[in-house]
Coordinates of C-alpha atoms in Angstrom, one line a residue:
Chain M
M30 CA 22.1 9.4 33.2
I31 CA 22.5 10.9 29.4
K32 CA 20.5 8.5 27.0
I33 CA 20.3 10.7 24.1
A34 CA 23.0 13.4 23.4
I35 CA 22.5 15.6 20.1
D36 CA 25.7 17.8 19.8
K37 CA 25.6 20.5 17.0
L38 CA 23.1 18.5 14.8
A39 CA 22.4 20.4 11.4
K40 CA 20.9 19.1 8.3
S41 CA 20.3 20.6 4.9
F42 CA 18.6 19.5 1.9
G43 CA 19.1 20.0 -1.8
D44 CA 21.9 20.8 -4.5
D45 CA 24.3 23.6 -3.6
D46 CA 22.2 26.4 -5.1
R47 CA 19.0 25.4 -3.7
R48 CA 20.0 24.3 -0.9
T49 CA 17.4 24.5 2.3
V50 CA 18.9 24.1 6.0
A51 CA 16.9 22.4 8.0
L52 CA 18.4 22.1 11.2
H53 CA 21.4 24.3 12.4
D54 CA 23.5 23.8 15.9
F55 CA 20.9 21.7 17.9
D56 CA 22.0 20.9 21.0
L57 CA 20.6 18.1 23.5
S58 CA 20.6 16.1 26.1
I59 CA 18.0 13.9 26.9
D60 CA 18.1 11.8 30.6
D61 CA 17.4 8.1 30.6
G62 CA 13.7 7.5 31.2
E63 CA 12.9 11.3 30.4
F64 CA 9.3 12.3 28.2
V65 CA 10.8 15.3 26.1
C66 CA 8.5 17.2 23.9
I67 CA 9.8 19.3 20.9
V68 CA 7.0 21.8 19.8
G69 CA 7.6 24.7 16.7
P70 CA 6.1 25.8 14.0
S71 CA 5.6 23.6 10.8
G72 CA 9.2 23.5 8.8
C73 CA 10.8 23.7 12.2
G74 CA 13.0 20.4 11.0
K75 CA 11.7 18.9 14.3
T76 CA 10.6 15.8 12.7
T77 CA 13.9 15.4 11.1
V78 CA 15.6 15.3 14.7
L79 CA 13.7 12.6 15.0
R80 CA 14.5 10.5 11.9
I81 CA 18.2 11.1 12.4
V82 CA 17.4 9.7 16.2
A83 CA 15.9 6.8 14.7
G84 CA 18.8 6.4 12.3
L85 CA 16.4 7.0 9.3
E86 CA 18.5 9.5 7.8
T87 CA 22.0 11.1 8.2
P88 CA 22.8 14.1 10.0
T89 CA 24.6 17.1 7.6
S90 CA 26.9 17.2 10.0
G91 CA 27.0 17.2 13.7
T92 CA 26.5 13.4 16.0
V93 CA 23.8 11.6 17.5
T94 CA 25.2 9.5 21.0
I95 CA 22.9 7.1 22.5
A96 CA 24.0 5.6 25.4
P97 CA 24.1 1.6 25.2
G98 CA 21.3 0.1 27.3
S99 CA 21.9 -3.3 29.2
A100 CA 19.1 -5.7 27.8
T101 CA 20.4 -7.1 24.7
G102 CA 18.2 -8.2 21.7
H103 CA 15.8 -5.4 21.9
P104 CA 15.8 -2.5 19.3
Q105 CA 17.2 0.3 20.3
N106 CA 14.4 2.2 19.0
A107 CA 10.8 2.2 18.0
M108 CA 8.9 4.9 15.8
V109 CA 5.5 5.9 15.8
F110 CA 4.5 7.8 13.2
Q111 CA 1.7 10.0 12.4
E112 CA -0.9 7.7 10.7
H113 CA -1.1 5.0 7.9
G114 CA 2.0 3.6 9.6
L115 CA 0.5 0.4 9.8
F116 CA 0.7 -2.4 7.3
P117 CA -2.7 -2.5 5.5
W118 CA -2.0 -6.2 4.1
M119 CA -1.4 -7.4 8.3
T120 CA -4.1 -8.0 10.6
V121 CA -3.9 -6.0 13.9
V122 CA -2.2 -9.1 15.8
D123 CA 0.6 -9.5 12.9
N124 CA 1.2 -5.4 13.1
V125 CA 1.5 -5.3 16.6
A126 CA 4.1 -8.7 16.5
Y127 CA 5.9 -7.5 13.5
S128 CA 8.9 -6.4 15.6
L129 CA 8.9 -10.0 17.0
E130 CA 8.4 -11.3 13.8
M131 CA 11.7 -9.7 12.8
R132 CA 13.3 -11.2 15.7
G133 CA 12.6 -14.7 14.4
I134 CA 10.1 -15.7 16.9
G135 CA 7.3 -18.2 16.2
K136 CA 3.8 -17.6 15.2
R137 CA 2.5 -18.7 18.3
E138 CA 5.1 -17.5 21.2
R139 CA 3.9 -14.0 19.5
R140 CA 0.5 -14.3 19.7
E141 CA 0.8 -15.2 22.9
Q142 CA 3.0 -12.4 23.8
V143 CA 0.7 -9.7 22.2
M144 CA -2.6 -11.1 22.8
P145 CA -2.3 -9.8 26.5
F146 CA -0.9 -6.5 25.2
L147 CA -4.3 -6.1 22.8
E148 CA -6.2 -7.0 26.0
K149 CA -4.8 -4.1 27.9
I150 CA -5.5 -1.6 25.2
G151 CA -8.8 -3.2 24.6
L152 CA -8.0 -4.4 21.3
S153 CA -8.5 -8.7 21.9
R154 CA -12.0 -8.5 20.0
F155 CA -10.1 -7.2 16.9
H156 CA -7.2 -9.1 16.7
K157 CA -8.1 -10.5 13.4
H158 CA -9.1 -7.1 11.7
Y159 CA -7.0 -5.1 9.1
P160 CA -6.4 -1.6 9.7
R161 CA -9.0 -0.6 7.2
D162 CA -12.1 -1.8 9.1
L163 CA -10.2 0.1 12.3
S164 CA -10.9 3.9 13.3
G165 CA -8.5 6.5 13.4
G166 CA -8.4 6.3 17.3
M167 CA -7.9 2.3 17.2
R168 CA -5.3 2.3 14.3
Q169 CA -3.1 5.0 16.2
R170 CA -3.4 2.4 19.6
V171 CA -2.2 -0.2 17.4
S172 CA 0.9 1.6 16.2
L173 CA 1.1 2.4 19.9
A174 CA 0.7 -0.9 20.9
R175 CA 3.6 -2.5 17.7
A176 CA 5.8 0.0 19.6
F177 CA 5.6 -1.1 23.1
V178 CA 5.8 -4.7 22.1
A179 CA 8.8 -4.4 20.3
D180 CA 9.7 -3.3 23.8
P181 CA 12.4 -0.6 22.9
E182 CA 14.9 1.5 25.1
I183 CA 13.8 4.7 23.0
L184 CA 10.5 5.6 22.0
L185 CA 10.0 8.1 19.0
M186 CA 7.1 9.6 18.7
D187 CA 6.2 11.7 15.1
E188 CA 2.8 13.6 15.7
P189 CA 1.0 10.0 16.5
F190 CA -2.3 12.0 17.8
A191 CA -2.1 14.6 14.9
A192 CA -4.9 13.1 13.1
L193 CA -7.4 12.2 15.7
D194 CA -10.1 14.1 17.2
A195 CA -10.0 16.2 20.8
Q196 CA -12.0 13.0 22.8
N197 CA -9.8 10.2 21.3
K198 CA -6.6 12.3 21.7
L199 CA -7.0 12.6 24.9
I200 CA -8.1 9.2 25.4
L201 CA -4.7 8.1 23.5
Q202 CA -2.8 10.7 25.5
E203 CA -3.9 9.0 28.9
E204 CA -3.2 5.5 27.7
L205 CA 0.0 6.4 26.5
L206 CA 0.7 8.2 29.9
R207 CA -0.6 4.6 31.4
I208 CA 1.7 2.6 29.7
W209 CA 4.6 4.5 30.0
E210 CA 4.8 5.3 33.1
G211 CA 6.8 2.9 35.1
S212 CA 8.3 1.6 31.6
A213 CA 11.6 3.6 32.0
K214 CA 11.7 4.0 28.5
T215 CA 12.9 7.5 27.1
V216 CA 10.5 9.2 25.0
L217 CA 10.9 11.7 22.2
F218 CA 7.6 13.4 21.2
I219 CA 7.0 15.8 18.6
T220 CA 3.6 17.9 18.8
H221 CA 2.0 20.9 17.6
G222 CA -0.4 20.8 20.8
I223 CA 1.4 23.1 23.6
D224 CA -1.0 21.5 25.7
E225 CA -0.2 18.1 24.4
A226 CA 3.2 18.7 25.2
I227 CA 2.7 20.2 28.6
A228 CA 0.1 17.2 29.6
L229 CA 2.7 14.7 28.6
G230 CA 6.3 15.8 28.9
D231 CA 9.2 16.2 31.6
R232 CA 10.4 19.1 29.3
I233 CA 9.4 20.9 26.4
V234 CA 11.7 22.1 23.6
V235 CA 10.5 25.3 21.9
M236 CA 11.9 25.5 18.4
T237 CA 12.7 28.5 16.1
A238 CA 11.3 28.4 12.4
Q239 CA 13.7 27.4 9.5
P240 CA 16.6 26.9 10.3
G241 CA 15.7 25.2 13.0
R242 CA 17.4 25.7 16.5
I243 CA 16.4 25.9 20.1
K244 CA 14.6 28.7 21.4
E245 CA 14.0 27.2 25.1
I246 CA 13.6 24.7 26.7
V247 CA 11.0 24.3 29.7
P248 CA 10.7 22.4 32.6
I249 CA 7.6 21.1 33.6
D250 CA 7.1 19.9 37.1
F251 CA 3.5 18.5 37.4
P252 CA 4.0 14.9 39.6
R253 CA 3.1 11.3 38.0
P254 CA 1.0 9.6 37.8
R255 CA -0.5 12.4 35.5
S256 CA -3.9 12.7 34.7
V257 CA -4.2 14.7 31.3
A258 CA -7.9 15.8 32.1
E259 CA -7.7 16.8 35.6
L260 CA -4.0 18.4 34.8
R261 CA -5.8 20.7 32.2
A262 CA -8.4 22.3 35.1
D263 CA -5.0 23.4 36.6
P264 CA -4.6 27.2 36.5
R265 CA -0.6 26.6 36.5
F266 CA -1.4 24.4 33.1
G267 CA -3.3 27.5 31.4
A268 CA -0.1 29.7 32.9
L269 CA 2.3 27.3 31.0
E270 CA 0.1 27.2 27.5
L271 CA 0.3 30.9 27.7
S272 CA 4.1 31.7 28.1
I273 CA 5.0 28.6 25.5
W274 CA 2.9 30.3 23.0
R275 CA 4.3 33.7 23.6
M276 CA 7.5 32.1 22.6
L277 CA 6.1 30.3 20.0
E278 CA 4.2 32.9 18.1
D279 CA 6.9 35.2 16.4
E280 CA 8.3 31.7 15.1
V281 CA 4.7 31.0 13.6
R282 CA 4.4 33.8 12.3
T283 CA 8.2 33.4 10.9
A284 CA 7.5 30.0 9.5
R285 CA 4.1 31.7 7.7
R286 CA 6.0 34.4 6.0
Q287 CA 8.7 32.0 4.7
E288 CA 5.9 29.6 3.4
E289 CA 4.1 32.6 2.0
A290 CA 7.6 34.2 0.3
A291 CA 8.2 30.1 -1.0
S292 CA 5.1 29.7 -2.9
Chain P
M13 CA -39.5 -10.5 -2.6
K14 CA -36.1 -8.5 -0.7
R15 CA -34.8 -5.9 -2.8
V16 CA -31.6 -7.5 -3.2
N17 CA -33.6 -10.8 -4.6
Q18 CA -35.2 -8.4 -7.3
E19 CA -32.3 -6.8 -8.6
R20 CA -30.7 -10.2 -8.7
A21 CA -33.8 -11.6 -10.5
L22 CA -33.3 -8.6 -12.8
T23 CA -29.9 -9.4 -13.9
I24 CA -31.2 -12.4 -14.9
L25 CA -34.1 -11.7 -16.5
S26 CA -32.9 -8.4 -18.7
P27 CA -30.6 -11.3 -21.1
V28 CA -33.2 -13.4 -21.5
A29 CA -35.5 -10.9 -22.4
A30 CA -33.0 -10.0 -24.9
L31 CA -32.8 -12.8 -26.6
I32 CA -36.7 -13.3 -26.5
V33 CA -36.9 -10.1 -28.5
W34 CA -34.1 -11.0 -30.6
Q35 CA -35.6 -14.4 -31.6
L36 CA -39.3 -12.9 -32.0
A37 CA -37.7 -10.3 -34.3
S38 CA -35.5 -12.8 -36.2
N39 CA -39.5 -14.7 -36.7
A40 CA -41.2 -11.8 -38.0
G41 CA -38.4 -11.4 -40.4
L42 CA -37.4 -7.9 -38.8
V43 CA -33.9 -9.1 -38.6
N44 CA -32.1 -9.8 -41.8
Q45 CA -31.1 -13.8 -40.7
R46 CA -28.1 -13.7 -43.5
Y47 CA -26.4 -11.2 -41.4
V48 CA -27.7 -12.0 -37.9
P49 CA -29.1 -15.5 -37.4
S50 CA -31.6 -16.1 -34.6
P51 CA -30.6 -17.1 -31.2
L52 CA -31.9 -20.6 -32.0
S53 CA -29.9 -21.1 -35.2
I54 CA -26.8 -20.3 -33.2
A55 CA -27.8 -22.9 -30.4
V56 CA -28.1 -25.5 -32.9
A57 CA -24.9 -24.6 -34.6
G58 CA -23.1 -24.6 -31.5
W59 CA -24.8 -27.9 -30.5
D60 CA -23.8 -29.3 -33.7
L61 CA -19.8 -27.9 -33.3
A62 CA -19.8 -29.3 -29.9
L63 CA -21.0 -32.8 -30.6
S64 CA -18.6 -33.2 -33.4
G65 CA -15.9 -32.4 -31.3
E66 CA -14.6 -29.5 -33.3
L67 CA -15.8 -27.0 -30.7
A68 CA -13.7 -28.3 -27.9
Q69 CA -10.8 -28.8 -30.4
H70 CA -10.7 -25.5 -31.0
I71 CA -10.9 -24.0 -27.7
G72 CA -8.2 -26.1 -26.3
A73 CA -5.8 -25.2 -28.9
S74 CA -6.9 -21.4 -28.3
L75 CA -6.6 -22.2 -24.6
R76 CA -3.1 -23.9 -24.4
R77 CA -1.5 -20.9 -26.4
L78 CA -3.3 -18.2 -24.1
V79 CA -2.1 -20.0 -21.1
V80 CA 1.2 -20.5 -22.4
G81 CA 1.8 -17.3 -23.8
F82 CA 0.6 -15.3 -21.3
V83 CA 3.0 -17.3 -18.3
L84 CA 6.1 -16.9 -20.7
G85 CA 4.8 -13.3 -20.4
A86 CA 3.5 -12.3 -16.9
V87 CA 6.5 -14.3 -15.2
P88 CA 9.2 -12.9 -16.7
G89 CA 7.3 -9.6 -16.9
V90 CA 6.7 -9.8 -12.9
F91 CA 10.5 -10.3 -12.4
I92 CA 11.5 -7.2 -14.3
G93 CA 9.1 -5.1 -13.6
M94 CA 9.8 -5.7 -9.5
V95 CA 13.9 -5.4 -10.1
M96 CA 13.2 -2.3 -12.0
G97 CA 10.9 -0.9 -9.6
L98 CA 13.1 -1.6 -6.9
N99 CA 16.8 -0.6 -8.4
R100 CA 17.0 2.9 -9.8
W101 CA 20.1 1.7 -11.9
V102 CA 18.1 -1.2 -13.6
R103 CA 15.2 0.9 -14.1
A104 CA 17.4 3.9 -15.4
A105 CA 19.2 1.0 -18.0
L106 CA 15.9 -0.3 -19.0
D107 CA 13.2 2.0 -19.1
P108 CA 14.5 3.3 -22.8
L109 CA 14.4 0.1 -24.2
V110 CA 10.8 -0.7 -22.4
A111 CA 9.7 2.2 -23.8
A112 CA 10.7 1.8 -27.3
L113 CA 9.2 -1.8 -27.6
Y114 CA 6.0 -1.0 -25.6
P115 CA 3.9 1.0 -28.0
I116 CA 4.7 -1.6 -31.1
P117 CA 1.4 -3.2 -31.8
K118 CA 2.7 -6.8 -31.5
I119 CA 0.7 -8.2 -33.6
A120 CA 2.7 -6.4 -36.1
L121 CA 5.3 -8.8 -35.5
L122 CA 3.4 -11.8 -36.3
P123 CA 5.1 -12.4 -39.5
L124 CA 8.4 -12.2 -38.4
L125 CA 7.7 -14.2 -35.5
M126 CA 6.3 -16.7 -38.1
L127 CA 9.8 -16.4 -39.8
V128 CA 11.6 -17.0 -36.7
F129 CA 9.0 -19.5 -34.9
G130 CA 7.2 -21.5 -37.8
L131 CA 3.7 -21.1 -38.4
G132 CA 2.9 -23.9 -35.9
D133 CA 2.0 -22.7 -32.3
G134 CA 4.8 -21.0 -31.6
S135 CA 4.7 -17.5 -33.1
K136 CA 1.0 -17.5 -31.5
V137 CA 2.2 -18.2 -28.5
V138 CA 5.0 -15.8 -28.8
V139 CA 3.5 -12.8 -30.1
V140 CA 0.7 -13.2 -26.9
A141 CA 4.1 -13.5 -24.7
M142 CA 5.4 -10.3 -26.0
S143 CA 2.1 -8.5 -25.6
V144 CA 1.6 -9.5 -22.0
L145 CA 5.4 -9.2 -21.4
F146 CA 5.9 -5.1 -21.5
L147 CA 2.3 -4.2 -20.4
T148 CA 3.3 -6.2 -16.9
I149 CA 6.7 -4.7 -17.0
I150 CA 4.8 -1.0 -16.9
N151 CA 2.2 -2.0 -14.6
I152 CA 4.8 -3.9 -11.8
T153 CA 7.4 -1.3 -12.3
V154 CA 5.0 1.7 -11.1
G155 CA 3.2 -0.8 -8.6
V156 CA 6.1 -1.0 -6.7
L157 CA 7.3 2.5 -7.2
Q158 CA 4.0 3.7 -6.0
L159 CA 4.2 1.9 -2.5
D160 CA 3.8 4.6 0.3
K161 CA 7.6 5.2 1.7
I162 CA 6.7 5.0 4.9
Y163 CA 6.5 1.5 5.0
F164 CA 10.2 1.4 4.0
D165 CA 10.8 3.7 7.3
V166 CA 9.1 1.3 9.2
A167 CA 10.2 -1.8 7.8
R168 CA 14.1 -0.6 8.2
N169 CA 12.8 1.2 12.0
Y170 CA 11.8 -2.1 12.9
G171 CA 15.5 -3.8 11.5
T172 CA 14.0 -5.7 8.7
P173 CA 16.7 -7.6 6.7
W174 CA 15.9 -8.1 2.7
P175 CA 14.4 -11.4 2.3
K176 CA 11.5 -10.2 4.9
L177 CA 11.3 -6.8 3.6
F178 CA 10.4 -8.5 0.3
R179 CA 8.1 -11.1 1.4
R180 CA 6.4 -9.3 4.0
V181 CA 6.3 -5.6 2.7
I182 CA 7.1 -5.0 -0.8
L183 CA 5.1 -8.1 -2.7
P184 CA 2.3 -7.7 -0.7
G185 CA 2.2 -4.0 -0.9
A186 CA 2.4 -4.8 -4.5
L187 CA 0.0 -7.4 -5.1
P188 CA -3.3 -5.3 -5.8
T189 CA -1.6 -3.3 -8.8
I190 CA 0.0 -6.6 -10.1
L191 CA -3.3 -8.4 -10.1
A192 CA -4.7 -5.2 -11.7
G193 CA -2.0 -5.2 -14.4
L194 CA -2.6 -8.9 -14.9
R195 CA -6.0 -8.7 -15.4
I196 CA -5.1 -5.8 -18.1
S197 CA -2.5 -8.5 -20.1
L198 CA -5.4 -10.8 -20.1
G199 CA -7.8 -9.1 -22.1
V200 CA -4.6 -8.1 -24.3
S201 CA -3.6 -11.3 -24.8
L202 CA -7.4 -12.4 -25.7
V203 CA -7.2 -9.8 -28.2
V204 CA -4.0 -10.6 -29.8
L205 CA -4.6 -14.3 -29.8
V206 CA -7.9 -14.3 -32.1
G207 CA -6.1 -11.7 -34.4
A208 CA -2.9 -14.0 -34.6
E209 CA -5.4 -16.9 -35.0
F210 CA -7.7 -15.2 -37.8
V211 CA -4.8 -15.2 -40.6
A212 CA -2.2 -17.7 -39.6
S213 CA -3.7 -20.7 -37.7
Q214 CA -5.6 -24.0 -38.8
S215 CA -7.4 -24.2 -35.2
G216 CA -8.3 -22.2 -32.3
I217 CA -11.5 -19.6 -31.6
G218 CA -10.0 -17.1 -34.0
Y219 CA -9.7 -19.4 -36.9
L220 CA -13.4 -20.9 -36.4
I221 CA -14.8 -17.6 -36.7
W222 CA -12.8 -16.7 -39.8
S223 CA -13.3 -19.9 -41.3
S224 CA -17.0 -19.9 -40.5
W225 CA -16.5 -15.9 -42.4
Q226 CA -15.0 -17.1 -45.4
T227 CA -17.7 -19.9 -46.3
L228 CA -20.8 -17.7 -45.2
M229 CA -21.2 -19.9 -42.4
V230 CA -22.8 -17.1 -40.5
E231 CA -24.3 -19.0 -37.3
Q232 CA -20.8 -20.7 -37.0
M233 CA -19.0 -17.3 -36.6
F234 CA -21.3 -16.6 -34.1
V235 CA -20.6 -19.3 -32.4
G236 CA -17.3 -18.6 -32.4
I237 CA -17.8 -15.0 -31.0
I238 CA -19.6 -16.1 -28.1
V239 CA -17.2 -18.7 -26.7
I240 CA -14.3 -16.0 -27.0
T241 CA -16.8 -13.7 -25.1
I242 CA -17.4 -16.4 -22.6
L243 CA -13.6 -17.4 -22.4
G244 CA -13.0 -13.8 -21.4
V245 CA -15.8 -13.3 -18.9
L246 CA -14.5 -16.8 -17.2
S247 CA -10.9 -15.5 -17.2
T248 CA -11.7 -12.0 -15.4
L249 CA -13.7 -14.0 -12.8
F250 CA -10.4 -16.3 -12.4
L251 CA -8.3 -13.3 -11.2
H252 CA -11.1 -11.5 -9.5
E253 CA -11.4 -14.8 -7.3
C254 CA -7.4 -15.0 -7.2
E255 CA -7.9 -10.9 -5.9
R256 CA -10.1 -12.0 -3.4
L257 CA -7.8 -15.0 -2.0
L258 CA -4.8 -12.9 -1.9
V259 CA -5.6 -9.7 -1.5
P260 CA -8.2 -10.3 1.8
W261 CA -7.6 -6.7 3.2
R262 CA -9.0 -4.8 0.3
R263 CA -12.1 -6.7 0.3
D264 CA -15.3 -4.3 0.9

C-alpha cells in the first residue's frame, strides 16, 4: 500500500527575475512501513522535499498525497532536525514529552509515558538535564525520542546524524534501526552519507544537482534486522557504495560548479 | 587557605585597603578635604542623615519614582516589543515612530513634562518611564526576531496552538534578551532619575546631592553619591537573581 505519493513536485524560490528552481518534476511513491533514504549533492532540494511532506513549506506546483492512517489522535508526521532542534529551555523529559503536552496530556501521565522510553535509550539519568548539558550524540538521541514518543505514522529525518563523530553516528544508526524495526512507521531519511543510506534504507533515491530531480532509485535488499557494523563488512556493501558514488559523482561536481559560479 | 577562599578574601580586602589608604592620605593632608572629605567624615555625615530620618525620606522618594516609572515604561515596552517582533505589519507601522523617538535624550523633555504633569512626582515618573519604554521596545523586538526559526518549525511540526506557542516557545526563547534589556533599562532610568531630581525636585537622592553641593556640604554630597551607587548595584543584583530563577537553562 502506498503511504506517501509525491507527484510532479516543483518548488522555486525568489522573485521573477532572480528565480531559483530548487526542485523540478519530483515523483516518488513510498510504501507503508518503508524506509527510504534520499542522497544528493548539497543544494539539490532534498531538504525541500522533506519540508513539503512535513507541511512546513508549500510546493510551487505538484502534490503530496498521504494515505490516512487507522489510528486517530496521533500526528501524521514528526520531523527530526539536523541539530539545535531541541528547545534549550526545556529539560530532557519536557522536550521528549513535547508532543504529548501539545495533545493536552497532563504532566504526571506525560512523565509516565516518557520515562520508559528514556530508559530504553539510556537517558533516564539525564531526564532533568537541559540540552546544553548533553553531548551532541545524547541531544540527537533526545530528538529521536521526541519523534518516536509522538508516535507518528511517518518519520521525517533531515540529516539527523550529520553533526556527530563516526562512532556516535554508528551507535545512533543502530539505535534508530532497533527502535524503528517493528514499529511499522514509514521513514523518509535525508543524508549526505552513502554508507548511511545503504545501512538504513530499503530504497535509496539519488538526486541530481539543482534543479533537483530523481536520477535513480536503488533498492537495498539486505535482510532485516540489520546490524550496521556487520553490514559494512559485507563485500556487497562496498560494491553498492561505489556504484551509488558513480551516479552521484557527476552531480556533486555540477553542484560545485554552480556554487563557484554563484559566488 | 584554598585558592577560591584566597580570591574571595582579596575581593573584600582590596576595597577595605583602599579606604584605609584614602583615610591615611586625608589625615596626612595629602588630599584636600574641601573637595574630597575623608571616609570617616563621610560616614559620620551619613550616620547623622540616617538618624534624622532625612536619608530614608530621600531614598524612599527616589525608589518610589524609580519603581513606578520603571514599571510604567517596562510593562507596555515588553508588550509592544513582543507584538512588533511577532507581527511584521505592526513592526512596519511602528518602526519609524520608535526610531524617531528613541534617540531623543528624554531628560531634554523634562521641562515640557513639567508643564504637562506639574512639579510633583508625575513629571519625574514619566521621564523615567519614557526612557525605559523605547529602550525596552527595541530590546524585546530584537529578542523575538532573533529566535531561531527552527523552534517555530518544531512547534508547527508538533501542532502547537497559538497560546502554547507563546507560552512554551516564544516567551522562554526571548526571556534572556528581555532580562538583559531590562537590566540596561534600569541603569538608564537611574541616570535619568538623578538628573531630573537635580533640577526639579525637593526630595530624592539627586536632590540630596545637588542641594549639598549648593550649600557646600561636601560630606553629604558624597553620602548621596554612595547611596545612589549602592542602589544601582542592588538593583542589578536583583535582576541577576531574577535571571537565575527565570532562566535556569542558561546557568553556568
